[in-house]
Short mmCIF file of C-alpha atoms in Angstrom, two decimals:
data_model
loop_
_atom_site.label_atom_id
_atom_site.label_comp_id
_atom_site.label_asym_id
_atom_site.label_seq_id
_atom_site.Cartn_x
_atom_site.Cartn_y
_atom_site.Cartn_z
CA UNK A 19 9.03 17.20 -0.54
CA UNK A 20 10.31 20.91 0.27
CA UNK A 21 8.34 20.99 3.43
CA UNK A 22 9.78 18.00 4.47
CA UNK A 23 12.81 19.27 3.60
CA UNK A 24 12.82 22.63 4.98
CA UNK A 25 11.47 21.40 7.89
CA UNK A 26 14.18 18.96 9.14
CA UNK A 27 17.05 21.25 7.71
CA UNK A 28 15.61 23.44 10.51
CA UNK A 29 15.88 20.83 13.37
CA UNK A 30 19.40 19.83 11.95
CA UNK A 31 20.51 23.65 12.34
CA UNK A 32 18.83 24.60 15.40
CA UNK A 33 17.93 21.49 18.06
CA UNK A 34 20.51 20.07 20.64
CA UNK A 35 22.84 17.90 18.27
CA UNK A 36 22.05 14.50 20.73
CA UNK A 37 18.15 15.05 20.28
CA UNK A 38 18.94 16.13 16.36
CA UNK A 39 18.86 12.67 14.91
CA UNK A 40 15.95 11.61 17.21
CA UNK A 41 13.49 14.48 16.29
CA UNK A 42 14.48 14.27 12.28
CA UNK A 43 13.47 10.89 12.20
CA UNK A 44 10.18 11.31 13.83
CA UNK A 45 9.31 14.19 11.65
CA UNK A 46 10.35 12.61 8.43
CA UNK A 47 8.58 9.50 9.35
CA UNK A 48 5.24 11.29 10.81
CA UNK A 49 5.09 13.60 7.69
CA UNK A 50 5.58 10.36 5.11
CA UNK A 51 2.98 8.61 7.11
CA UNK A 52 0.21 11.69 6.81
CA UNK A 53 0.43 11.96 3.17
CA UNK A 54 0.21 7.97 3.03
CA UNK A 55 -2.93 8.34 5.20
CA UNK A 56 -3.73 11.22 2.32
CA UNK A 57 -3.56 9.21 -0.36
CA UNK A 58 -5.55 6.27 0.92
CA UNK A 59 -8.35 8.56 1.78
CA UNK A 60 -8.60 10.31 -1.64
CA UNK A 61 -7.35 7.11 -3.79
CA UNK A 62 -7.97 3.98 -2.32
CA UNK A 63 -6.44 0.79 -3.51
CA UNK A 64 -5.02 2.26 -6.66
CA UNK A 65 -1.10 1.25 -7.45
CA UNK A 66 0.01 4.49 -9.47
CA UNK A 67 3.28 6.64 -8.76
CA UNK A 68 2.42 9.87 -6.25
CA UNK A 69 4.07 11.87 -4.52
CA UNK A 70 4.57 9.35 -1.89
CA UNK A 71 7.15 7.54 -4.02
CA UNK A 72 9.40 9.95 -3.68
CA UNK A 73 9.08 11.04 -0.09
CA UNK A 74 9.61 7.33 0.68
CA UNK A 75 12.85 8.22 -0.74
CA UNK A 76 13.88 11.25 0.61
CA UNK A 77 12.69 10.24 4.47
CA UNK A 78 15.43 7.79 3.38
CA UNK A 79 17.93 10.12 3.01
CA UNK A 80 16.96 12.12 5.86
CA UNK A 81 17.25 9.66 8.56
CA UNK A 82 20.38 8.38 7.50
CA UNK A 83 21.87 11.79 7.28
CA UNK A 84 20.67 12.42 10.73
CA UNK A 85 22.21 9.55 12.00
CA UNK A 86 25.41 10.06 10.68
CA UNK A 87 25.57 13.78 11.85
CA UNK A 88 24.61 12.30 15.55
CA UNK A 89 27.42 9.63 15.09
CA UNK A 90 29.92 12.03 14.06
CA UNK A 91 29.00 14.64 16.73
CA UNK A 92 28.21 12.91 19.78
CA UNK A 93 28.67 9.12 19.81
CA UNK A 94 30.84 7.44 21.48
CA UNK A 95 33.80 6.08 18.90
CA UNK A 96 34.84 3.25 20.27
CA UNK A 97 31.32 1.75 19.84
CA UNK A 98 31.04 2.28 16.53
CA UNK A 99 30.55 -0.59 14.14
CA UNK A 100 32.53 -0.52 10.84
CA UNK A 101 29.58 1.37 9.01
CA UNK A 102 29.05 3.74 11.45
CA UNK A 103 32.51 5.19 11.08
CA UNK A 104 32.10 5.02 7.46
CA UNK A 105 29.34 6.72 7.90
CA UNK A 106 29.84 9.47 10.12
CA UNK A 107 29.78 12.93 9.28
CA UNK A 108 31.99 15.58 11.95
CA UNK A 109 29.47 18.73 10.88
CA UNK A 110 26.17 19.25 9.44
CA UNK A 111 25.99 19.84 6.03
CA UNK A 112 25.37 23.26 4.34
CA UNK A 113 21.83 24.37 2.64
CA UNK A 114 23.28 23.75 -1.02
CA UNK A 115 24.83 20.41 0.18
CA UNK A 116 21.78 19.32 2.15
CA UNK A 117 19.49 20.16 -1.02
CA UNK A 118 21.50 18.73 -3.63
CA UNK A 119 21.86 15.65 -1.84
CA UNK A 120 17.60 15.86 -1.21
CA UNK A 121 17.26 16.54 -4.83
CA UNK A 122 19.58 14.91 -7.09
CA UNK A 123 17.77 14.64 -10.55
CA UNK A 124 18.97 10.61 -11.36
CA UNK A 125 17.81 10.06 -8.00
CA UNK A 126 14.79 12.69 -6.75
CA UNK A 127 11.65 10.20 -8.03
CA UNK A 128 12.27 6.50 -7.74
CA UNK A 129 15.83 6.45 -6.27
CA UNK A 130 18.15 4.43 -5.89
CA UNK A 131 18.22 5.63 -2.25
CA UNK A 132 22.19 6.15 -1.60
CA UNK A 133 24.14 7.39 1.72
CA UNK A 134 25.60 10.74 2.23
CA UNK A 135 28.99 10.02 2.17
CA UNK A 136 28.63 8.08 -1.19
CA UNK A 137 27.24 11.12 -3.16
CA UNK A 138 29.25 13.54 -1.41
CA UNK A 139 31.99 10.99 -3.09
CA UNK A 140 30.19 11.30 -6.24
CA UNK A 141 29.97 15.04 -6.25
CA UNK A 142 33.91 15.77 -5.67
CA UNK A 143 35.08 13.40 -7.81
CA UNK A 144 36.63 10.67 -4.99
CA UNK A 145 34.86 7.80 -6.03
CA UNK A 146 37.68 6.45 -7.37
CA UNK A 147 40.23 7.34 -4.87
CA UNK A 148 39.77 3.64 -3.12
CA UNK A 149 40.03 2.23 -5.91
CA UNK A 150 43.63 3.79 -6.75
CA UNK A 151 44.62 2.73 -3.19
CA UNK A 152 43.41 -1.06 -3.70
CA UNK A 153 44.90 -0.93 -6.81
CA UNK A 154 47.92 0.96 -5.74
CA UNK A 155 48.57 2.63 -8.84
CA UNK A 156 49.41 5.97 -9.38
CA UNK A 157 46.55 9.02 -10.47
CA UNK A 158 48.60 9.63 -13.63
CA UNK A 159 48.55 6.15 -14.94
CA UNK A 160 45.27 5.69 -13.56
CA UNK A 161 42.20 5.29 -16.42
CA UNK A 162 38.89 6.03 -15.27
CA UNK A 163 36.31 3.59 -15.95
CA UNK A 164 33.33 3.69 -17.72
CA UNK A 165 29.82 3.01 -17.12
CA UNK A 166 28.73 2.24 -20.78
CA UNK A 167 29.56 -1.63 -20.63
CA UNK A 168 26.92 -1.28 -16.90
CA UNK A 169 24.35 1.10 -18.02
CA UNK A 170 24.32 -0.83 -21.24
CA UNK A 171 23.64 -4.76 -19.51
CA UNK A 172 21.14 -3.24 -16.81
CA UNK A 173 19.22 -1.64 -19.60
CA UNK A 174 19.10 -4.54 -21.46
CA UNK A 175 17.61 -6.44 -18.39
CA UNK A 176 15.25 -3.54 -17.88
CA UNK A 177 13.44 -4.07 -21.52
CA UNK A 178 13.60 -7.93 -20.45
CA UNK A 179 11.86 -7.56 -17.38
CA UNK A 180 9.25 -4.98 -18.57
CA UNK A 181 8.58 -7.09 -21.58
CA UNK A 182 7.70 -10.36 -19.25
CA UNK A 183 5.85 -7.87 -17.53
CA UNK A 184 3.43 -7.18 -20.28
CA UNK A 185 3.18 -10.44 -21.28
CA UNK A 186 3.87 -13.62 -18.60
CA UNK A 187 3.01 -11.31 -15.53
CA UNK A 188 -0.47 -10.41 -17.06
CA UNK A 189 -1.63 -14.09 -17.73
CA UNK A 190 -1.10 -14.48 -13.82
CA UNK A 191 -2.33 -11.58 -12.09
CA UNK A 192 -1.21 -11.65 -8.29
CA UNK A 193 -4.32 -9.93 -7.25
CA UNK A 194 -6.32 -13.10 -8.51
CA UNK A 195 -4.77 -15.25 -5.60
CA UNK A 196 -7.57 -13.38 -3.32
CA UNK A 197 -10.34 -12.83 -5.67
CA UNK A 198 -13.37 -15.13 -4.37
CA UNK A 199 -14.57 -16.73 -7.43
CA UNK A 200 -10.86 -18.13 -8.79
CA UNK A 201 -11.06 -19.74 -4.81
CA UNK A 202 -14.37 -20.87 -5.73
CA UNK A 203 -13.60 -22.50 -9.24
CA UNK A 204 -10.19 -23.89 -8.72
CA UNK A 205 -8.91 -26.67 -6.16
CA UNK A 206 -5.90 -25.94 -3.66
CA UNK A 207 -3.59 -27.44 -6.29
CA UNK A 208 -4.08 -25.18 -8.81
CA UNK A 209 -4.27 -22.29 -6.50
CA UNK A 210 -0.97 -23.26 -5.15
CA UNK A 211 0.96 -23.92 -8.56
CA UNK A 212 -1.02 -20.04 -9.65
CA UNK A 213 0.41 -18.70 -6.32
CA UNK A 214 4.03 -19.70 -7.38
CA UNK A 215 3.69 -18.61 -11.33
CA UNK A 216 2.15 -15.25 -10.46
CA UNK A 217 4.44 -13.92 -8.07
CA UNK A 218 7.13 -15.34 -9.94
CA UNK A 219 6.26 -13.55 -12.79
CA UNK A 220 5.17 -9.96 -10.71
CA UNK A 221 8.63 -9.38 -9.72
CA UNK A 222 9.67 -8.65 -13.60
CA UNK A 223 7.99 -5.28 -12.70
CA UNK A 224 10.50 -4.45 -9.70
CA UNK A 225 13.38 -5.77 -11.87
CA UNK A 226 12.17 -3.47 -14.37
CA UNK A 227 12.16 -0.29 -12.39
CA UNK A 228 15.02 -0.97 -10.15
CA UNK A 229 17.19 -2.01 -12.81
CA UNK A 230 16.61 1.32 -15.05
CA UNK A 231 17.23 3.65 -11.93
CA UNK A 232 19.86 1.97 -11.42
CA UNK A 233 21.22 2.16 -14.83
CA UNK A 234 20.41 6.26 -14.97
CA UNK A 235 22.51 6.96 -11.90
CA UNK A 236 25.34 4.36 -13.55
CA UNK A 237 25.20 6.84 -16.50
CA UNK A 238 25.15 9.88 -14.41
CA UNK A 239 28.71 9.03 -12.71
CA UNK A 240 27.68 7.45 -9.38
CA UNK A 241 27.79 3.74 -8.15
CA UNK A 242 31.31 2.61 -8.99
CA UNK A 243 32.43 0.54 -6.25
CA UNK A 244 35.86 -0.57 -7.48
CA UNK A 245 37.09 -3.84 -9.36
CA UNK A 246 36.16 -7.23 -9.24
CA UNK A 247 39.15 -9.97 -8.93
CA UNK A 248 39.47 -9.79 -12.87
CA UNK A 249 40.31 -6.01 -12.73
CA UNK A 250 36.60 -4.83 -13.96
CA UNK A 251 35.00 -2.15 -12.90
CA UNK A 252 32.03 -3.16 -10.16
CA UNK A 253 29.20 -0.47 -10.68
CA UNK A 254 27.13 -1.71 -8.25
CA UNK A 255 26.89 0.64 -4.84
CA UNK A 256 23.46 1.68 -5.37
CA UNK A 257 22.47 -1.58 -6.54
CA UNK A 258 18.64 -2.34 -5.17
CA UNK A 259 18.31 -6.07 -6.43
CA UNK A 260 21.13 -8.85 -6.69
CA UNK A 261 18.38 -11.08 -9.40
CA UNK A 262 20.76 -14.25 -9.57
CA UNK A 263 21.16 -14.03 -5.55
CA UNK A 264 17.67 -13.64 -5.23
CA UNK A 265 16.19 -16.27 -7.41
CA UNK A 266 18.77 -18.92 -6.26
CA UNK A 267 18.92 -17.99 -2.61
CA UNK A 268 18.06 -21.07 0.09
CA UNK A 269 17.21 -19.34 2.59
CA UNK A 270 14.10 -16.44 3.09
CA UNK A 271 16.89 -13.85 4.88
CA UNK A 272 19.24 -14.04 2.00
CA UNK A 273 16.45 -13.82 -0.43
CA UNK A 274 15.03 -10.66 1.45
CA UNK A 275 18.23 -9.37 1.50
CA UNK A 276 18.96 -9.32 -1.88
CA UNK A 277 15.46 -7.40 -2.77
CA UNK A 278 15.59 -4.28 -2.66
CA UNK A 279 18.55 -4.03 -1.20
CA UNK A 280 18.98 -0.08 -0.46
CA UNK A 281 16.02 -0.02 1.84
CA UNK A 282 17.95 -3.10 3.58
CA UNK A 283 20.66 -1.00 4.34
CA UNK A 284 18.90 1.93 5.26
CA UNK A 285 16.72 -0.49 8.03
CA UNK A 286 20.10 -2.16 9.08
CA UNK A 287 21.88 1.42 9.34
CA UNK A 288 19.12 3.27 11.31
CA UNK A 289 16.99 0.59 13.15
CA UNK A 290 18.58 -2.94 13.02
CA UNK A 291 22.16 -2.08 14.28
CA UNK A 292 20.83 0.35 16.93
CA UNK A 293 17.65 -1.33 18.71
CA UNK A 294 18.19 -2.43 21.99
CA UNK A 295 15.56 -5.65 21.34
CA UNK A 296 13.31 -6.86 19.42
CA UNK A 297 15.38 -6.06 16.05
CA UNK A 298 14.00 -8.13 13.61
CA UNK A 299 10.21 -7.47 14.50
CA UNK A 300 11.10 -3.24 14.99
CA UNK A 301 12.83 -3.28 11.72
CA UNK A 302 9.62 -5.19 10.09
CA UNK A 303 7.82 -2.88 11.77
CA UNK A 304 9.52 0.58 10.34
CA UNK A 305 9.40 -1.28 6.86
CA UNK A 306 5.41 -1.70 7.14
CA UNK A 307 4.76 2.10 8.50
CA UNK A 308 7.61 3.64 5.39
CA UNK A 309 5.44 1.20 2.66
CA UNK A 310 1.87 3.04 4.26
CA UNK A 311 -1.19 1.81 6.19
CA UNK A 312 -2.79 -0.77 4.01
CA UNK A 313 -3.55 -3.68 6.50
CA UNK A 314 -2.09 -6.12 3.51
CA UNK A 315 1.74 -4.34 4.19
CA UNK A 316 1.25 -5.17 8.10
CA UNK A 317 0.13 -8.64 7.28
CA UNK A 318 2.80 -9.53 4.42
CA UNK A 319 5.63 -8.22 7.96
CA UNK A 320 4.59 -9.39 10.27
CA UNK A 321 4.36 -13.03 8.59
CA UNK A 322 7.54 -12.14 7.41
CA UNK A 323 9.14 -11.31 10.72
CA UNK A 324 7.46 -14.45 12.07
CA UNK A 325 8.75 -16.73 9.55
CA UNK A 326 12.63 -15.11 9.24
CA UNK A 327 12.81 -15.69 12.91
CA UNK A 328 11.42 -19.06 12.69
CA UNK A 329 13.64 -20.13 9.56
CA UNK A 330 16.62 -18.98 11.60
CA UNK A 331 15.58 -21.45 14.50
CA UNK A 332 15.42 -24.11 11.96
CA UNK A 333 18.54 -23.55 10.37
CA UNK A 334 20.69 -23.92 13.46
CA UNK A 335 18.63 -27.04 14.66
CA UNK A 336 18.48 -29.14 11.23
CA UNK A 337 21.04 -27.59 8.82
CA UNK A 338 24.72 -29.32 10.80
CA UNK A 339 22.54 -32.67 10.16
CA UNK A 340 23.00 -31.88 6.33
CA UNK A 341 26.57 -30.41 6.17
CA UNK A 342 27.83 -33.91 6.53
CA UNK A 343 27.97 -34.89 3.22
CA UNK A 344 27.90 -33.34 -0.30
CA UNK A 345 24.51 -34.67 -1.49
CA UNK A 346 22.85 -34.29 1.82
CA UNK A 347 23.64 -30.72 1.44
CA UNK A 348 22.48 -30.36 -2.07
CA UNK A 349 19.34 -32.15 -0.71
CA UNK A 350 19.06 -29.39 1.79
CA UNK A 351 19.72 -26.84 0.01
CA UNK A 352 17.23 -27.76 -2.87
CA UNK A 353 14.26 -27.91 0.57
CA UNK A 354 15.42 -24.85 1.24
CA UNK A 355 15.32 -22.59 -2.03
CA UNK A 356 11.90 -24.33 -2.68
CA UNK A 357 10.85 -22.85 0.77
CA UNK A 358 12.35 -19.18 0.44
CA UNK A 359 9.96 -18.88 -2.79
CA UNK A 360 7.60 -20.47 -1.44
CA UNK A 361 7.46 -18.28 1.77
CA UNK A 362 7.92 -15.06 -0.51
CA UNK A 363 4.98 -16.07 -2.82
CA UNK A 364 2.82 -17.00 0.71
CA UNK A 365 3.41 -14.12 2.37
CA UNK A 366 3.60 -11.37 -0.14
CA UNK A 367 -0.13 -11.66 -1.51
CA UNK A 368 -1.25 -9.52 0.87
CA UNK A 369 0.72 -6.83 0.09
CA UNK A 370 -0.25 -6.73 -3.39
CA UNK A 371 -4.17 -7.27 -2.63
CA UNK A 372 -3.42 -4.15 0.12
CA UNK A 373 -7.06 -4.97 1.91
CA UNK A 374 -8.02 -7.26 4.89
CA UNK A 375 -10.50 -9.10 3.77
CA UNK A 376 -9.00 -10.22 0.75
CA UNK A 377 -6.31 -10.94 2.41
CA UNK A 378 -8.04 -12.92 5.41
CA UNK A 379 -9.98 -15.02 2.26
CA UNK A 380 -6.26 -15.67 0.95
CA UNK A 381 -4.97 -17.00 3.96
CA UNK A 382 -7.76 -19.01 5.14
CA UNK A 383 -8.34 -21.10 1.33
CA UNK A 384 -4.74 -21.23 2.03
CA UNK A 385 -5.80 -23.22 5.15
CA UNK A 386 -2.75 -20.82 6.71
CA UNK A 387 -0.50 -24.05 6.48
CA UNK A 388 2.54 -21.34 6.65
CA UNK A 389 1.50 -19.81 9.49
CA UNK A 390 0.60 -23.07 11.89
CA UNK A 391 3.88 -24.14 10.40
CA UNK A 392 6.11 -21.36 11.52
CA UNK A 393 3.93 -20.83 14.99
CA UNK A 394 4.73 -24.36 15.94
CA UNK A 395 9.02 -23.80 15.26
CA UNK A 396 7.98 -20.90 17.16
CA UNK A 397 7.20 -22.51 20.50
CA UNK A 398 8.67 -25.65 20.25
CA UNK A 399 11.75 -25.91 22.42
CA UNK A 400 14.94 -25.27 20.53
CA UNK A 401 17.26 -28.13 21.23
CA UNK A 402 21.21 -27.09 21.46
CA UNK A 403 22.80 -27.98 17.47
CA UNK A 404 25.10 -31.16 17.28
CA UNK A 405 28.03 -28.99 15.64
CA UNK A 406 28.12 -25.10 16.87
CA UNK A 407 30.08 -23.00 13.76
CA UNK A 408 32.51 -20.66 14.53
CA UNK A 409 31.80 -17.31 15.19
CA UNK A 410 33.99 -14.40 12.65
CA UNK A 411 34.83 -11.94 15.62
CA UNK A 412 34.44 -9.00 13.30
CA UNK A 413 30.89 -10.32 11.68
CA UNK A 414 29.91 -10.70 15.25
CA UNK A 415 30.80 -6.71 15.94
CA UNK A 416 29.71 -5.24 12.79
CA UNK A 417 27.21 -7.83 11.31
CA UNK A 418 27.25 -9.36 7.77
CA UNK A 419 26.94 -6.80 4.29
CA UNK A 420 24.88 -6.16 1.51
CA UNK A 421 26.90 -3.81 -0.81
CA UNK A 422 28.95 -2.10 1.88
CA UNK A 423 25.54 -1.74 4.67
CA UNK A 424 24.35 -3.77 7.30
CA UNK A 425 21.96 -6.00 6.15
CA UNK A 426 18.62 -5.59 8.77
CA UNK A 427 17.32 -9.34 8.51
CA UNK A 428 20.94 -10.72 9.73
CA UNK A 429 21.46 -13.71 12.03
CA UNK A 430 21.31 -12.34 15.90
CA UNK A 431 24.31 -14.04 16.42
CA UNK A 432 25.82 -12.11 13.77
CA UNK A 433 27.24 -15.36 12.22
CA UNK A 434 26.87 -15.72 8.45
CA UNK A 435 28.55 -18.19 5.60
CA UNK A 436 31.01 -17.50 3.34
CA UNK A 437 28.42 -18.44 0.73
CA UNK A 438 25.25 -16.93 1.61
CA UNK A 439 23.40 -18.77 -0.99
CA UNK A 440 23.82 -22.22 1.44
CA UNK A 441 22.18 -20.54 4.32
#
């Protein structure tokens, strides 16, 4: 992680500030990608924490910081979207702010991943200067909040989530969806209902994890992102998975969205709000090369990509037929959740089985019934929606949020509902 480090702190100081960002990425993404190639060679197919964990999120931090030095130095300002100015840094940081921010000790192995700005915030002590504007209340009569009440909750659903972890999650292994003699023994019915129950029951372990980092850089000070309607305290900035949002959402982009939700923002902020074309598929594609080389991570984004793009044709075709009337959209919206699982459980064996031919043997006793499905939305002609919905100008310039960042699996036309879970 120092090489890394000293390395692009280097190419921040000395290159041309508009090839700065540019060659910091490339490094940062090059040098993660070696040592995932490293690890694969020396310890294939094992899931253990490595050193890759953390350089996952410190190329993170790098890239963003790059790009907000560029768009603070050179870019043009009056094509900046909303995050981009919030963004922006006017000067590159110095060695003890570039390190600290690098190696923050709530934050150095398994994140949260947070932006520049927001721990420079941390650091000085401003995070709460928004909040005394929004409240409009003086400093003196101004109470800080406290974390306890937050760190408290998300530790509670920590123990939760690791204890259905040891128990549920291990009566349906996920790797078992590929293994040749459960295919063998069991009819697609079974398989299918196993599919659903395992994954359901694998993501305790992410709940687990992201929920305690979360919870240790609550306690530290950082992630207050001022009050709800009721006047509480929101600590949720770093915030990597909305679980409520997630499990209810009805359509597969929300539900992406809402899972791990820093990496979102750090696609949206440095791929999906700055490619030219192709956005959802490049962004997919940065995701696969920043998770490693396993052919199971290409498969899992690619399907993904294919499907998000596919749902989204769907959605503007079919979804003004069920807006019509209260239980047609209920009826809709129940299709749809079922789907969004359904999708996630499909296409996310792969990258939990990591190899091809498992994966291949998944798909195919699958009888790839999600794929044919999304190919054919895929090339059948799109006819033009009965009712077109009306565009938000400013969602259509700066694209919808996840926790204050853009999130990289948006609609293209940058359209999105006031209640994302009805997607």
């Amino acid at each position: 992680m120092f090489i890394q480090s000293i390395v692009c702190y280097a190419i921040m100081r000395l290159s041309p500030p508009d090839m700065m960002h540019k060659l910091m990425f490339v490094f940062s993404i090059l040098y993660l990608s070696v040592m995932h190639i490293e690890r694969q060679i020396f310890d294939y197919g094992v899931w253990q924490l490595d050193v890759t964990g953390p350089l996952m999120i410190s190329t993170q931090k790098l890239t963003t910081l790059a790009f907000s030095i560029h768009d603070g130095m050179i870019k043009d300002k009056s094509k900046y979207t909303e995050e981009q100015k919030k963004r922006s840094i006017s000067s590159p940081p110095s060695a003890l702010e570039f390190f600290s921010y690098l190696f923050y000790f709530h934050g150095v192995i398994i994140g949260p991943f947070c932006f520049y700005d927001e721990y420079v915030e941390f650091v000085e002590g401003r995070q709460f200067d928004r909040a005394l504007k929004e409240k409009d209340v003086k400093q003196k009569d101004f109470k800080e909040p406290t974390p306890v009440k937050a760190v408290m909750y998300k530790l509670m659903v920590a123990m939760i989530n690791l204890t259905i972890w040891f128990t549920l999650a291990q009566w349906y292994p996920k790797k078992q969806n590929a293994d040749a003699d459960f295919i063998a023994d069991n009819g697609f019915i079974i398989r299918f209902i196993f599919l659903l129950f395992s994954v359901f029951f694998s993501r305790a372990k992410y709940y687990f994890a992201w929920s305690l980092g979360e919870a240790i850089s609550n306690s530290a000070g950082i992630g207050f992102n001022g009050f709800d309607k009721n006047g509480d305290a929101k600590w949720d900035l770093v915030k990597n998975v909305d679980i409520y949002e997630l499990e209810t959402a009805t359509s597969f982009r929300t539900l992406i969205a809402n899972w791990n939700i820093q990496t979102t923002n750090w696609l949206g902020y440095c791929v999906y709000t700055r490619a030219p074309y192709w956005r959802t598929f490049l962004t997919y594609g940065l995701s696969a090369v920043w998770h490693g080389f396993y052919p199971g991570y290409y498969l899992s984004f690619i399907g993904g990509a294919m499907f998000t793009t596919a749902a989204r044709n769907v959605r503007r075709t079919v979804r003004p037929y069920f807006v019509t009337s209260k239980l047609k959209h209920q009826c809709y919206d129940v299709a749809t959740w079922f789907m969004a699982q359904l999708a996630l459980a499909y296409f996310v064996v792969p990258f939990t089985v990591l190899e091809l031919v498992p994966s291949l043997r998944f798909f195919h006793n699958m009888y790839w019934f999600l794929h044919i499905a999304t190919i054919l939305v895929l090339i059948y002609p799109t006819p033009r929606s009965p009712r077109r919905e009306k565009k938000d100008p400013t969602e259509v310039a700066n694209g919808p949020k996840v926790n204050g960042g853009n999130t990289a699996l948006e609609d293209s036309t940058g359209t999105v509902e006031s209640n994302k879970k009805t997607d």
